[in-house]
Coordinates of C-alpha atoms in Angstrom, one line a residue:
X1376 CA 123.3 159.3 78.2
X1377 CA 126.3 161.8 78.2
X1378 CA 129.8 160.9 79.1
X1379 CA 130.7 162.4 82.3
X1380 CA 132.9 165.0 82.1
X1381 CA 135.2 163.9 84.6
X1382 CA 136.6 161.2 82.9
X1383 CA 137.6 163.2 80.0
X1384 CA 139.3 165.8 81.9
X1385 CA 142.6 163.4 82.7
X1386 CA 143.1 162.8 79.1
X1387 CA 146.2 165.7 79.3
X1388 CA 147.7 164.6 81.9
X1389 CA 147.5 160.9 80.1
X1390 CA 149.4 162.4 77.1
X1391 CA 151.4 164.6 78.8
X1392 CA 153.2 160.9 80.4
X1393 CA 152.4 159.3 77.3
X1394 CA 154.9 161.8 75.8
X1395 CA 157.4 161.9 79.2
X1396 CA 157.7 157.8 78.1
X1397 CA 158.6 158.2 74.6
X1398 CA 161.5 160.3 75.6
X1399 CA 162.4 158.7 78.9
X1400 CA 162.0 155.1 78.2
X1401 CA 164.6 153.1 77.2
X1402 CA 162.8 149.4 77.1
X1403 CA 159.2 150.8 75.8
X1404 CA 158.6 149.8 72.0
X1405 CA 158.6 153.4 70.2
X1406 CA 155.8 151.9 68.2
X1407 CA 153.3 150.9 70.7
X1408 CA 153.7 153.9 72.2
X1409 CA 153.3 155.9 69.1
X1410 CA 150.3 153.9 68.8
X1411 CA 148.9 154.4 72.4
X1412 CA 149.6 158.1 71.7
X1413 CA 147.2 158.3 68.3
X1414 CA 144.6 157.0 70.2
X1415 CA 144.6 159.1 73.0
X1416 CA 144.7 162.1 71.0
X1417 CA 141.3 161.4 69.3
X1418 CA 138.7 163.4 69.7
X1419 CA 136.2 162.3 72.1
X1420 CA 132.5 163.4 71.8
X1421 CA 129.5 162.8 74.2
X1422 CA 127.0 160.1 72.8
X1423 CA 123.4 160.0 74.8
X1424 CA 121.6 157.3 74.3
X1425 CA 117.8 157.8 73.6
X1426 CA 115.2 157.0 76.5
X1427 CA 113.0 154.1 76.0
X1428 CA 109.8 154.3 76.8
X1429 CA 108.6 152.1 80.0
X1430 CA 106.4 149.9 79.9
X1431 CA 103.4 149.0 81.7
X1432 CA 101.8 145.7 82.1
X1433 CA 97.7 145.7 81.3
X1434 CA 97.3 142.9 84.3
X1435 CA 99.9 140.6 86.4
X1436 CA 97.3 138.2 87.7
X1437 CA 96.6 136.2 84.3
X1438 CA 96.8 133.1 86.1
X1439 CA 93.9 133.7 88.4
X1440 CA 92.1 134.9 85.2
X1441 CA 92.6 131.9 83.7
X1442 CA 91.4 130.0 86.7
X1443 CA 88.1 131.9 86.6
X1444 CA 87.8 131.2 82.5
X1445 CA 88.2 127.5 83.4
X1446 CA 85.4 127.1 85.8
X1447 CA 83.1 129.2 83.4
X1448 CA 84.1 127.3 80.9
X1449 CA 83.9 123.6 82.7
X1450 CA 79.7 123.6 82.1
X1451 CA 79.9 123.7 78.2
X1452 CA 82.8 121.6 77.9
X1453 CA 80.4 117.9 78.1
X1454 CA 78.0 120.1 75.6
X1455 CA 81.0 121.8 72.8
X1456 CA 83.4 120.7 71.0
X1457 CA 84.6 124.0 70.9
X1458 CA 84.4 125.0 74.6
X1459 CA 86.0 121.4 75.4
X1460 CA 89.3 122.3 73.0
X1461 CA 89.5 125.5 74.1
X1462 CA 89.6 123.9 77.8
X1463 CA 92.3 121.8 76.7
X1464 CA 94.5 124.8 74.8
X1465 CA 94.2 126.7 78.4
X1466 CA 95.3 123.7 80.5
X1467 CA 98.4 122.8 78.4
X1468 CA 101.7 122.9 80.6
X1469 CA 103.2 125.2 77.9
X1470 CA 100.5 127.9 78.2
X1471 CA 100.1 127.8 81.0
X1472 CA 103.8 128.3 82.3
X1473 CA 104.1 131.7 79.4
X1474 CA 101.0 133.4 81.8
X1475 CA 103.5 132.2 84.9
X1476 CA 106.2 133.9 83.3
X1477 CA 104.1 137.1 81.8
X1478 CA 102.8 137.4 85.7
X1479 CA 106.6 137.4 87.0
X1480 CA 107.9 140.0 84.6
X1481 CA 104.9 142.1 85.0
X1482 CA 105.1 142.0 88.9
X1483 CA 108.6 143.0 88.3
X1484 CA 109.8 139.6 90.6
X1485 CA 112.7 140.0 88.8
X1486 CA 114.3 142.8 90.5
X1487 CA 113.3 142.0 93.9
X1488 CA 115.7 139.1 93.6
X1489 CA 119.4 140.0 94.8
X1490 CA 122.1 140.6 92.2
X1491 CA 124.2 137.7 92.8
X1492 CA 123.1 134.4 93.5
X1493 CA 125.5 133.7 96.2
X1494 CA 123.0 136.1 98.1
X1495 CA 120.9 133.3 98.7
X1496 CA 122.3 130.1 97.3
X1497 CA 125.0 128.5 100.1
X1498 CA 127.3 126.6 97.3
X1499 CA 128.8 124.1 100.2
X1500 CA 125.4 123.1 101.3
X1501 CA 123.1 121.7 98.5
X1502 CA 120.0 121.0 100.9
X1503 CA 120.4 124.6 101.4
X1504 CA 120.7 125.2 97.9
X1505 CA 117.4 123.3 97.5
X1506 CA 115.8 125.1 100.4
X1507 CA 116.3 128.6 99.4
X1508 CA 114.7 128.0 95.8
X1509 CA 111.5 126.5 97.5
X1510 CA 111.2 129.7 99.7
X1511 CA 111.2 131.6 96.7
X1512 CA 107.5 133.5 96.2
X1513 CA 107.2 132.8 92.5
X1514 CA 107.2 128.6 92.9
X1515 CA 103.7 128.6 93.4
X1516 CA 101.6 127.0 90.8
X1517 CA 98.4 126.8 89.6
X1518 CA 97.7 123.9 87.8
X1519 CA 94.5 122.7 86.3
X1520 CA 93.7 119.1 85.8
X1521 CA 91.3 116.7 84.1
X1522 CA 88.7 114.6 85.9
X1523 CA 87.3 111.6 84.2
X1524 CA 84.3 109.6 86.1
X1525 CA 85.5 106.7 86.6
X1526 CA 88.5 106.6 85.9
X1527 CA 91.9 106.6 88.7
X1528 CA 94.5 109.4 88.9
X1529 CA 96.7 107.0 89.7
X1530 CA 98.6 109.1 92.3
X1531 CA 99.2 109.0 96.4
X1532 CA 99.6 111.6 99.0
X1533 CA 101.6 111.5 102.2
X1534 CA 101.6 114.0 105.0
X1535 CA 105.3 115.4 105.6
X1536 CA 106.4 118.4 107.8
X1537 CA 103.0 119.5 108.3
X1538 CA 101.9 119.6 104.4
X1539 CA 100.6 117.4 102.0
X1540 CA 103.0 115.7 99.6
X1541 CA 102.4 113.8 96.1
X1542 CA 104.5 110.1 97.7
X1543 CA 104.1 108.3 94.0
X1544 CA 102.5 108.6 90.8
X1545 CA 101.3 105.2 89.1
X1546 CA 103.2 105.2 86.1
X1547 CA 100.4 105.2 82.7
X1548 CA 98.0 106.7 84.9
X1549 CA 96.3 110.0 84.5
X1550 CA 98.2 112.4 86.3
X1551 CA 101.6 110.8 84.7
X1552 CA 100.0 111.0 81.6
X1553 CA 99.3 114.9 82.2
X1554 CA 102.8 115.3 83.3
X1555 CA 101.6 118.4 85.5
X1556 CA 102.1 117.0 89.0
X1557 CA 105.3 115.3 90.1
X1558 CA 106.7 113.7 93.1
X1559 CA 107.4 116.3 95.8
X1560 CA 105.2 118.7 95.4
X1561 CA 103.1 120.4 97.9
X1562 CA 99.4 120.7 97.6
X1563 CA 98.2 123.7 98.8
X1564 CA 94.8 124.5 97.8
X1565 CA 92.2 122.4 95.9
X1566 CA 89.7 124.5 93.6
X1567 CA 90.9 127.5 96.3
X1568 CA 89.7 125.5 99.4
X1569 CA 92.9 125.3 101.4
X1570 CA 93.5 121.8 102.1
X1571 CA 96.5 121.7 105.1
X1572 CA 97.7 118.7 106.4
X1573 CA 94.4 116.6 106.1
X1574 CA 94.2 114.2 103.3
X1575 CA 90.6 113.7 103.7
X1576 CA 90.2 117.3 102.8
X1577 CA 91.5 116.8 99.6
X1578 CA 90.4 113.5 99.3
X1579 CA 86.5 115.2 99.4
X1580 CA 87.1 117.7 96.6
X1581 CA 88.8 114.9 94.1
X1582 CA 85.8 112.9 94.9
X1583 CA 83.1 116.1 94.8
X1584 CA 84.9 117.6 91.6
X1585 CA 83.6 117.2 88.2
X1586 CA 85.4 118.4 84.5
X1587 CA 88.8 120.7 85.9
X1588 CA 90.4 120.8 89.4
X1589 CA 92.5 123.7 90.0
X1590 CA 95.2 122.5 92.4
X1591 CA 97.6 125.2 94.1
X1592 CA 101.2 123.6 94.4
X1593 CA 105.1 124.4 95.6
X1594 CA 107.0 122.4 92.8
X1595 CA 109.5 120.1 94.0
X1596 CA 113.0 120.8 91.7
X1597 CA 113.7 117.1 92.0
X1598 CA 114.1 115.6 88.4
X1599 CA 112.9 111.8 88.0
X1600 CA 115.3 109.3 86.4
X1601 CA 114.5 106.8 84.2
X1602 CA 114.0 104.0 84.8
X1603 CA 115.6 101.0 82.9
X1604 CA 113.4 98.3 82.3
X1605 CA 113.3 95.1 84.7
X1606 CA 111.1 92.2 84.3
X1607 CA 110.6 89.3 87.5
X1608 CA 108.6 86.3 86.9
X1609 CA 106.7 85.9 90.2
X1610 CA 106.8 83.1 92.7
X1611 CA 103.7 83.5 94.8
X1612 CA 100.2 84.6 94.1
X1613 CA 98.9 88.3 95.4
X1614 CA 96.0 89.8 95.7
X1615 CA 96.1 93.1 96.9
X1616 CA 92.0 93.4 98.4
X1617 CA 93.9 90.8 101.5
X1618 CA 96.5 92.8 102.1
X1619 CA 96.3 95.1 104.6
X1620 CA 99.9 96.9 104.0
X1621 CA 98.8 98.6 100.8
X1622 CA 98.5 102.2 101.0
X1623 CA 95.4 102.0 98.6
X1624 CA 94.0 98.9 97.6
X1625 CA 92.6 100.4 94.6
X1626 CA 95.9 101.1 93.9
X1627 CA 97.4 97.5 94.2
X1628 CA 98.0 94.8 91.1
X1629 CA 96.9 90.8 91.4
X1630 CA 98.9 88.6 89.7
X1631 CA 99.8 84.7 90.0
X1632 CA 102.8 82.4 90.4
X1633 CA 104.3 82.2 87.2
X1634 CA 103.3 85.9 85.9
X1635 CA 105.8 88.3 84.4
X1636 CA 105.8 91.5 85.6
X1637 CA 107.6 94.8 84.2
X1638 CA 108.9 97.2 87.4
X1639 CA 108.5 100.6 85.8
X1640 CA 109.5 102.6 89.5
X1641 CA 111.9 101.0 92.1
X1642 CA 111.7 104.1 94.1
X1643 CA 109.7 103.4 97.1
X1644 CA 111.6 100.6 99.1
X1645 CA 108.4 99.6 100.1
X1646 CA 106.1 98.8 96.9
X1647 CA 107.2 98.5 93.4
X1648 CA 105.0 99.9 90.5
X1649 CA 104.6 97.2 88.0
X1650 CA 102.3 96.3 85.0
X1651 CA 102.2 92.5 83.4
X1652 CA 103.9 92.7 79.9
X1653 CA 100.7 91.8 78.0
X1654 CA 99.1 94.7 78.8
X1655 CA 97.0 96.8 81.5
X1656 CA 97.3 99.7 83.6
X1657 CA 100.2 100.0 86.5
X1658 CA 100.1 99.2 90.1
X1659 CA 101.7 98.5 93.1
X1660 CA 102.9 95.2 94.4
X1661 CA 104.9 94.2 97.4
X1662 CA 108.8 94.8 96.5
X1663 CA 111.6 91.7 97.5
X1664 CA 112.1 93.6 100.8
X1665 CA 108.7 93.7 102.8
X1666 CA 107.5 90.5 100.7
X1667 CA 110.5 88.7 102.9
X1668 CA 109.8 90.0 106.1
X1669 CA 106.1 89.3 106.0
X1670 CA 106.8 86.0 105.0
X1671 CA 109.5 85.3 107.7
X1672 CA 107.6 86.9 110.2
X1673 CA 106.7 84.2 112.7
X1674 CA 104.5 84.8 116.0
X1675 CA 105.4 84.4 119.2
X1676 CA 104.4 81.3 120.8
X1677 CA 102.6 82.2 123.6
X1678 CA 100.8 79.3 124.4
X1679 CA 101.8 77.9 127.4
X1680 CA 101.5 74.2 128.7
X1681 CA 99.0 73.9 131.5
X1682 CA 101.3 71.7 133.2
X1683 CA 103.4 72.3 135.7
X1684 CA 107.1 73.7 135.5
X1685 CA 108.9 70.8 134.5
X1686 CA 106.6 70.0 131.4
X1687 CA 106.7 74.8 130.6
X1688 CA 110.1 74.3 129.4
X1689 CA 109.1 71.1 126.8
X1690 CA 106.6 73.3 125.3
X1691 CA 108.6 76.6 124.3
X1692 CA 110.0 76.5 121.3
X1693 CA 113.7 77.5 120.8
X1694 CA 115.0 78.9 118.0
X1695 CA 118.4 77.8 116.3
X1696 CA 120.8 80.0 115.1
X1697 CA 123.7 79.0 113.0
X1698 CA 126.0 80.7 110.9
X1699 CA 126.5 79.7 106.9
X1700 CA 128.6 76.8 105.8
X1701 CA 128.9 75.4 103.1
X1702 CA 128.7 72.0 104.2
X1703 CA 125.0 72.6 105.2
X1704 CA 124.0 74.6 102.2
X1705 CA 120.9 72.3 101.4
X1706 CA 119.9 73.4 104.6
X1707 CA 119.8 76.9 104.0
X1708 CA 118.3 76.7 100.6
X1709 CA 115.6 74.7 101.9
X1710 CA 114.8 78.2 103.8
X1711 CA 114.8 80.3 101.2
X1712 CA 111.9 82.7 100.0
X1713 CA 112.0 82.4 96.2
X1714 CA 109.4 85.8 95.2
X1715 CA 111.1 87.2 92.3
X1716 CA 113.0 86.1 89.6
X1717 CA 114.5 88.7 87.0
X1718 CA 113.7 87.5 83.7
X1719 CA 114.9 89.0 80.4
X1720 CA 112.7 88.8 76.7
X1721 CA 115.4 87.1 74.3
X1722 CA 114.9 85.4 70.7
X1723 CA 114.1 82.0 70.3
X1724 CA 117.5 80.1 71.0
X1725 CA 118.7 76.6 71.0
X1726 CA 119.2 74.7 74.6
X1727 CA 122.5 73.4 75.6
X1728 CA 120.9 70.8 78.0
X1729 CA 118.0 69.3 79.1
X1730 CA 117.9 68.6 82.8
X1731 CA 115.6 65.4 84.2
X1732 CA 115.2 66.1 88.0
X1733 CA 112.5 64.2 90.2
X1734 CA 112.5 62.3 93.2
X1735 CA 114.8 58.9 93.5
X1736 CA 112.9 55.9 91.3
X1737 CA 110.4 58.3 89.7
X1738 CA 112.2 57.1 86.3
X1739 CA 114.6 60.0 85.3
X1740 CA 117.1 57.5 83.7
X1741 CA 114.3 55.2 82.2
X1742 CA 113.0 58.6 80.6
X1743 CA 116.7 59.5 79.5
X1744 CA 117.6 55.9 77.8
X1745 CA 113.9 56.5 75.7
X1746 CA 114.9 60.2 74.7
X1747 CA 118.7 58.9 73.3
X1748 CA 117.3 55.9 71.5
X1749 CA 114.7 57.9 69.9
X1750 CA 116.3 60.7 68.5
X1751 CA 120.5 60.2 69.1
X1752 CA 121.4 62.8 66.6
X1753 CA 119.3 65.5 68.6
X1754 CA 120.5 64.2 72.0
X1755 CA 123.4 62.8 73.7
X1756 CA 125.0 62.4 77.4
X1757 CA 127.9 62.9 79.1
X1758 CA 129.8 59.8 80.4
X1759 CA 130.5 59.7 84.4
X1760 CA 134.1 59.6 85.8
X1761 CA 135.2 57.0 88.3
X1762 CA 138.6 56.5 90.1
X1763 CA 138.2 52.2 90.2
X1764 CA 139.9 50.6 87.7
X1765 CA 138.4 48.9 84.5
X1766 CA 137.1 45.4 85.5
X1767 CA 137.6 43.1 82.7
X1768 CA 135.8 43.2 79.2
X1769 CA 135.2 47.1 80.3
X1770 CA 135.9 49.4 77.3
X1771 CA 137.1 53.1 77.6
X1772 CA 134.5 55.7 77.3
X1773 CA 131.5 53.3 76.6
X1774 CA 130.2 53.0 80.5
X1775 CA 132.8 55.5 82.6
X1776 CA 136.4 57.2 81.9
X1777 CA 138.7 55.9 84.2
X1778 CA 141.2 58.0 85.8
X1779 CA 143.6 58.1 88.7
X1780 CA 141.8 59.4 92.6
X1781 CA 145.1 61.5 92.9
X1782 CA 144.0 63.3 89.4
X1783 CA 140.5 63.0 90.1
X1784 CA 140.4 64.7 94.1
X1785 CA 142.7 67.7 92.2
X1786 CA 139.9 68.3 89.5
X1787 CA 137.7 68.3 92.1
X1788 CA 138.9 70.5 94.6
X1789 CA 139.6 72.8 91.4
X1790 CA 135.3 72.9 90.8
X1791 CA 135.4 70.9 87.8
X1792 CA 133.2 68.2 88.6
X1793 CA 129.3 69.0 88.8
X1794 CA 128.6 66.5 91.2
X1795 CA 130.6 63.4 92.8
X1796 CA 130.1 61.2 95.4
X1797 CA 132.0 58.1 96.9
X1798 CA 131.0 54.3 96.4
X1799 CA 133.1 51.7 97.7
X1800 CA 136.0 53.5 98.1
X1801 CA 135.8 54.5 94.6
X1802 CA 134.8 58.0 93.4
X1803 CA 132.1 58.8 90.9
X1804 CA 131.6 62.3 89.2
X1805 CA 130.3 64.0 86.0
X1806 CA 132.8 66.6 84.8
X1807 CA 131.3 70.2 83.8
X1808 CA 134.0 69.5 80.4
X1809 CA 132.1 66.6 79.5
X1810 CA 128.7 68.5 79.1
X1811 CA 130.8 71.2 77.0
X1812 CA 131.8 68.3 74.6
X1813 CA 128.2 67.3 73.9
X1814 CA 127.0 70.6 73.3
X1815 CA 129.9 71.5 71.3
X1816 CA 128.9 68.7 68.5
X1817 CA 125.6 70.3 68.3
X1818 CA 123.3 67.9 70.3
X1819 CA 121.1 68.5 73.6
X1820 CA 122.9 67.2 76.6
X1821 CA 120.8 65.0 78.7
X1822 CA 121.4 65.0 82.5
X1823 CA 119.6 63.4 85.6
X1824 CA 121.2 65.7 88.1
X1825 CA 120.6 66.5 91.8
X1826 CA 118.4 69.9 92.1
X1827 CA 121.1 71.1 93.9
X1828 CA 123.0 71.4 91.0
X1829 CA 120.4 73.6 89.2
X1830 CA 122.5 76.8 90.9
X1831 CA 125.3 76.0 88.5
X1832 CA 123.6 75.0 85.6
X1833 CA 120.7 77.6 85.4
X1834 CA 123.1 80.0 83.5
X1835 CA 123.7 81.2 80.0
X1836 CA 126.7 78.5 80.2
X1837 CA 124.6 75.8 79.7
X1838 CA 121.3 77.0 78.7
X1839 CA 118.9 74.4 80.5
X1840 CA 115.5 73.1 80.1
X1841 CA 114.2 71.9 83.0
X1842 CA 111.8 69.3 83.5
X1843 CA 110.1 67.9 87.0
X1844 CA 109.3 64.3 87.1
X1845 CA 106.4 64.6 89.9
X1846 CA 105.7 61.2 91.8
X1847 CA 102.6 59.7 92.0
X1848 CA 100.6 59.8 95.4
X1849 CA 99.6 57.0 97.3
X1850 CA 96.8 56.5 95.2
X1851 CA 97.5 56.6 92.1
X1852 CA 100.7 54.7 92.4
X1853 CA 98.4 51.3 93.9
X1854 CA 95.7 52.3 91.0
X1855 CA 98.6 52.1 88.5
X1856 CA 100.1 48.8 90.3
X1857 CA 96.8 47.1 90.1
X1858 CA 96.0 48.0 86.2
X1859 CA 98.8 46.8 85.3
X1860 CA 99.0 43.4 87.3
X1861 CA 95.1 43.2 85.7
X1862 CA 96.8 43.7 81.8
X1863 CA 100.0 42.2 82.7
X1864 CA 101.6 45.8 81.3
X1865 CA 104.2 47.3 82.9
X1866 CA 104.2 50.5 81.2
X1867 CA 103.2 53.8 82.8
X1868 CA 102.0 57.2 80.8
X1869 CA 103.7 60.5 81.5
X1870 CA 101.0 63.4 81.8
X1871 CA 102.3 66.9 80.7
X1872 CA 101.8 69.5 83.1
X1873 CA 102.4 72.9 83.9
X1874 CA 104.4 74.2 86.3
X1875 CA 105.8 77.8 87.4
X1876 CA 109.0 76.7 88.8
X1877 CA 110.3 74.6 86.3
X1878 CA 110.2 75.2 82.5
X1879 CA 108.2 71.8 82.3
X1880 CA 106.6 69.2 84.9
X1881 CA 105.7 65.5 83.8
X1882 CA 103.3 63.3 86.3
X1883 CA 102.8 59.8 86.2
X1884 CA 99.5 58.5 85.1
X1885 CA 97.8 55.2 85.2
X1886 CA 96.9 53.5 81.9
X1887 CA 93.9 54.4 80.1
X1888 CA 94.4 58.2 81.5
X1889 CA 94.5 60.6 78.5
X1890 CA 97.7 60.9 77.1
X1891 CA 99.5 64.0 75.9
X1892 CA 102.7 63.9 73.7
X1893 CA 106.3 65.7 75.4
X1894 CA 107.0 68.3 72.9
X1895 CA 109.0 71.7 72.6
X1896 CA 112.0 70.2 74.0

């Protein structure tokens, strides 16, 4: 293209002041301006620029071309090898998105656009931001997907503002495995049947379709973020064909009490995608939230006393509401829901201690003394404090440390003492220190604590293994008494069991019951 004249007119006048300075100026650099001057005195010739030749696209409506290729090809594909690849080339996200882009440029979308992008974008609102690249008329899609019989897509819809919107996709299933679809987007049509705000419409065509679905989408821009990986041993058993809260039951994952589960998506605050870490597909379970309010849901009592008014008032049940102290903490932990407990996958390790709890005569301490005679270079104990003094013959350190009750109320007001209590106007404690020493000269600590004591010493401070000493019921405890006052034995055999609270359970058996040997300590 030529140089317009007029701007090569003014060059005089330029060099006429360029010549005015040289003489005038007085703070000017002589040799910029002699400088400024050669260049303005070049000569300056026109330069046009050759025309390229326009070009003109042969179609800009490959997409729906390859749509119609698809569903002529969809017969052969169960038949060919061939027809069944070439199915697969044309559905891949790459290929297709080049004929999206082809079909843009050829359409010439491009220019229609404005020249700035403040024209549209709002930079102090970012749902607006969002907003205005949804109503652009290039996000439609056309996406083509993969039908297997029998097999899930492992995907849910929800109906919001008036269209229908992918609301999860099962992680490992096939849609996520596709990676076509994604959460947010709108489907429009289904194999070019327009689907609208009814589910069932689209739930008819999955169902009816057979080889490729063609789905018609608006994109959501919304990028996922990983997720990290969680793992929660479960507390409760589920099965998700009796729950009537599940969005799809299909959809749902049974476990047990005792399972551990992987959360792969935390997103819905609803239900939790999750898979169990040997293995299997992904599904939804209940997450911590609506677990605990259907569990602490209670009905209204409605029942009322057929009496008369004085008796109406003993029958309604009141409810009592308190406010947390720590002086009734057993109380409120008695209430808890325990559903979840996040677990992490660590090398074998050495415990620090190993924790007898049970109820009161269920032989904790018998079960202690047998454990440090057997093996005292694996396990040891701590030694309780006490604030009475020695009696006589009483060593140091062989049956309780002595120390002051001044010294001993400051260590425990301090939370050095793991438990304590008050006998005779003495005071009796075990000091956290003490378990330190044990597990500092290499042994296993022994302890017959409280359960309550379980929230300090489940931690990576101590390291515990837990075992449950379970008492006998009713009958077995008289069908142990009377074996052994027919034998004249007064021994009883511990019966391993499992349990999904505790790391180990033990259960009193009477003799002649088969025995099994406490290992793996």
């Amino acid at each position: 293209m030529p140089v317009a004249s007029p701007r090569i007119e003014p060059v005089p006048q330029v060099l006429d002041a360029v010549s005015d300075s040289t003489t005038s100026s007085t703070t000017a650099n002589d040799l910029d301006l002699i400088y400024l001057k050669g260049i303005m005195e070049s000569p300056l010739e026109p330069v046009e620029s050759p025309k390229e030749p326009r070009l003109s696209p042969v179609r800009d409506n490959n997409v729906e071309l390859l749509q119609e290729i698809l569903r002529d090809l969809d017969p052969f594909t169960q038949r060919s090898d061939t027809a069944a690849e070439l199915a697969r080339i044309l559905t891949q996200p790459h290929f297709q998105s080049l004929l999206e882009t082809h079909d843009c440029v050829a359409s010439q979308a491009a220019d229609s656009l404005p020249s700035s992008p403040c024209d549209f974008v709002d930079h102090e609102s970012e749902d607006r931001n969002t907003a205005g690249l949804q109503l652009l008329p290039d996000a439609v899609r056309m996406v083509g997907i993969r039908i297997v019989a029998g097999e899930h897509l492992g995907v849910t819809f929800k109906v919001e503002g008036g269209d229908l919107v992918i609301a999860r996709i099962l992680h490992g299933g096939m849609i996520d495995q596709q990676g076509l679809l994604h959460v947010g987007d709108v489907i429009k049509e289904v194999n070019g049947r327009e689907v609208g705000r009814d589910p069932r419409v689209l739930q008819e065509e999955l169902q009816a379709a057979r080889g490729i679905v063609v789905l018609k989408i608006l994109p959501s821009y919304h990028e996922a973020i990983p997720p990290r990986q969680v793992f929660f041993k479960c507390h409760y058993n589920y099965d998700p064909e009796n729950d009537n809260l599940i969005p799809c039951k299909e959809a749902g994952l049974r476990f047990q009490a005792g399972d551990i589960l992987q959360i792969v998506n935390q997103d819905d605050m609803n239900w939790w995608q999750a898979r169990h870490v040997e293995g299997g597909s992904t599904g939804l379970i209940p997450s911590q939230v609506l677990e605990e309010k259907r569990k602490a849901f209670v009905k209204r009592d409605v029942e009322l006393t057929p009496a008369g008014n004085l008796c109406h008032g003993l029958g309604v049940k009141k409810k009592k509401k308190m406010m947390y102290v720590t002086t009734k903490n057993a109380e409120f932990d008695r209430h808890e829901i325990l559903l979840y407990e996040e677990v992490a996958k660590v090398p074998p390790f050495k415990r620090k201690t190993l924790i007898l709890i049970g109820a009161q005569g269920v032989g904790r301490r018998r079960l202690k003394a047998q454990l440090l005679l057997r093996d005292p270079e694996l396990f040891g104990t701590t030694i309780p404090y006490t604030s009475r003094k020695a009696k006589k013959g009483e060593r140091e350190s062989r049956m309780y440390a002595f120390t002051s009750r001044s010294k001993m109320e400051a260590d425990i007001k301090n939370g050095r003492f793991l438990e304590f209590g008050e006998f005779e106007g003495n005071l009796y404690g075990l000091k956290i220190d003490s378990i330190h020493e044990v597990a500092e000269a290499g042994r296993i600590c022994i302890l017959d604590a409280n359960p309550q004591s379980l929230k300090v010493l489940r931690t990576s401070e101590f390291l515990p293994y837990v075992v449950f000493l379970q008492a006998p019921d009713f009958e077995v405890l008289k069908a142990m008494n009377c074996s052994a006052v027919e034998a004249g034995v007064d021994t009883k055999t511990l019966t391993v069991q499992s349990s999904h609270t505790h790391d180990h359970q033990l259960a009193w058996q009477p003799p002649g019951a088969e025995r099994h040997a406490l290992v793996g300590v």
